[in-house]
Short mmCIF file of C-alpha atoms and ligand atoms in Angstrom, two decimals:
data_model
loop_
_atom_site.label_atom_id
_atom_site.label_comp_id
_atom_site.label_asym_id
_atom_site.label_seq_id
_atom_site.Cartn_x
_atom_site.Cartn_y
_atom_site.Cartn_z
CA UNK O 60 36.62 17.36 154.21
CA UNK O 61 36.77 19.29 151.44
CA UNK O 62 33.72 21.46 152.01
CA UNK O 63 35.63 22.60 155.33
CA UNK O 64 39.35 23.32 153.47
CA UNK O 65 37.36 25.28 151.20
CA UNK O 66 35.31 26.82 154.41
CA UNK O 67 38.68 27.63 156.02
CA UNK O 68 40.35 29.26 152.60
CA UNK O 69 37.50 31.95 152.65
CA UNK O 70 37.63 33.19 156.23
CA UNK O 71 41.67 33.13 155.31
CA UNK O 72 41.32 34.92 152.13
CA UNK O 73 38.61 37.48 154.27
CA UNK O 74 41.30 38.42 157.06
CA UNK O 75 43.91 39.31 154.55
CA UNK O 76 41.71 41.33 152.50
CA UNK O 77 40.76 42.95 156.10
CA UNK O 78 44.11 43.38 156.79
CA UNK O 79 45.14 44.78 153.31
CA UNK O 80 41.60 46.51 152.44
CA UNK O 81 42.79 49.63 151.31
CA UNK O 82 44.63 48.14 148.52
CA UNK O 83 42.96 47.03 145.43
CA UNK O 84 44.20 44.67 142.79
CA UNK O 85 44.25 45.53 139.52
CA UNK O 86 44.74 42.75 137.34
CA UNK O 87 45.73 42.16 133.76
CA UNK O 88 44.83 38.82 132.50
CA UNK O 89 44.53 39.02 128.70
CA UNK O 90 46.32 41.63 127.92
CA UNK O 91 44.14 44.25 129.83
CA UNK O 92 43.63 45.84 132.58
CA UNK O 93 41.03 44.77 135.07
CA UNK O 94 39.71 48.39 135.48
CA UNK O 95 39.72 51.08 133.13
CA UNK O 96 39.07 53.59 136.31
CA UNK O 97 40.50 53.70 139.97
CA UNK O 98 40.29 56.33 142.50
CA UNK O 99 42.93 56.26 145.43
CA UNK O 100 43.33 58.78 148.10
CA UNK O 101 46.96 60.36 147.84
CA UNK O 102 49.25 58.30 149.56
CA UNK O 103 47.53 54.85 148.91
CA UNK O 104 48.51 51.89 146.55
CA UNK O 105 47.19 49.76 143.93
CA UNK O 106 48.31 46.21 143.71
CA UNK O 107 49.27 45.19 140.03
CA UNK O 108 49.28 41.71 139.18
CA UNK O 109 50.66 40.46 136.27
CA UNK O 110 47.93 37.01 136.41
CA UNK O 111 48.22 37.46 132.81
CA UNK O 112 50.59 34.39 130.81
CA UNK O 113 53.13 37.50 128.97
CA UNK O 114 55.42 40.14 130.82
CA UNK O 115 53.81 43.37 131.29
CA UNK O 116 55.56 46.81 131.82
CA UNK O 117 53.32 49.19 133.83
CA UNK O 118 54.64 52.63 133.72
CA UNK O 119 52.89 56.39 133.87
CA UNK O 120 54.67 59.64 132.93
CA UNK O 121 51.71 61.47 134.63
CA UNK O 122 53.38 64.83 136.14
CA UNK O 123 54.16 64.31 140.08
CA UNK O 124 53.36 60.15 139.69
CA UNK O 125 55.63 58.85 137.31
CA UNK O 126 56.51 55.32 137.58
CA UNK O 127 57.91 52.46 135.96
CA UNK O 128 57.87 48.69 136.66
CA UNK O 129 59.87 47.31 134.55
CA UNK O 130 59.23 44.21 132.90
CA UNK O 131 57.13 41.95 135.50
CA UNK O 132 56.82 38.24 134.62
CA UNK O 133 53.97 36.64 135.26
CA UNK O 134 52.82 35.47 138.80
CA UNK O 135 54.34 38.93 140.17
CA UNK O 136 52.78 41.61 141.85
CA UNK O 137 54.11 45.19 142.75
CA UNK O 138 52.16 48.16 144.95
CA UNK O 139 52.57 51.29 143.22
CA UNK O 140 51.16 54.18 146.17
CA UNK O 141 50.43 57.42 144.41
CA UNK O 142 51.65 60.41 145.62
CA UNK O 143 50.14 64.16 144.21
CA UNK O 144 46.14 64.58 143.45
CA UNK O 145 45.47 64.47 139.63
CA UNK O 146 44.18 62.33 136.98
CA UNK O 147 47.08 59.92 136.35
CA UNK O 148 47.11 57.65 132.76
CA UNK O 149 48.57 54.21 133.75
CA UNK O 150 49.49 52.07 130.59
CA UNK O 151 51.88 49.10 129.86
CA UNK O 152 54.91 49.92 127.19
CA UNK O 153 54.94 46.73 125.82
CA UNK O 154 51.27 46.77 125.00
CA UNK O 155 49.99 49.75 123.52
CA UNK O 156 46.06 48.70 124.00
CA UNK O 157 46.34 48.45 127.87
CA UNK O 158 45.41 51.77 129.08
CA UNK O 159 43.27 52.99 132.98
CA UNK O 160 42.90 55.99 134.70
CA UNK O 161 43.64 56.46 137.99
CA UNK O 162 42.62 59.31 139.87
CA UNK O 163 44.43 60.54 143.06
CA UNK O 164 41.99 62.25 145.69
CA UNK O 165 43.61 64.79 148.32
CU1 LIG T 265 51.37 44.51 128.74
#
């Protein structure tokens, strides 16, 4: 019985990926982020999920893709979509470490 729940959780968890598979998740257990590099076409989101047991602020003040979540509790997740071509520095206020790169593709 449980063999088959766990059978039916993967083909669930492999439609929504299908269904959402131009979004990736970057996440940021332990006070980091899961990627230190992206690349997104212009126009397309990353999924950022706080998985992590502290608050995180995500923000960029990269020219044309400046963003700022605010302070997003744990459990949370917010799609950021990216919207000029350029090398944009993602980092979280609250902790200066937590730094990627994610670069926007015409
Ligand atoms: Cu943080």
């Amino acid at each position: 019985m449980r063999k088959l729940a766990l059978f039916t959780s993967v083909i669930l968890a492999g439609l929504s990926v299908g269904a959402f598979a131009a979004t990736e998740v970057i996440h940021q257990q332990g006070r980091v982020f899961s990627l230190e590099a992206a690349t997104v076409k212009k126009g397309q989101a990353l999924t950022f999920l706080n998985d992590d047991t502290v608050p995180h602020n995500i923000m960029s003040a990269s020219k044309g893709n400046e963003f700022n979540l605010g302070s997003q509790p744990p459990g949370t997740s917010t799609d950021v979509s990216f919207k000029e071509a350029g090398d944009v520095q993602v980092i979280c206020a609250i902790h200066p470490r937590m730094k990627m790169m994610v670069k926007v593709t015409d």
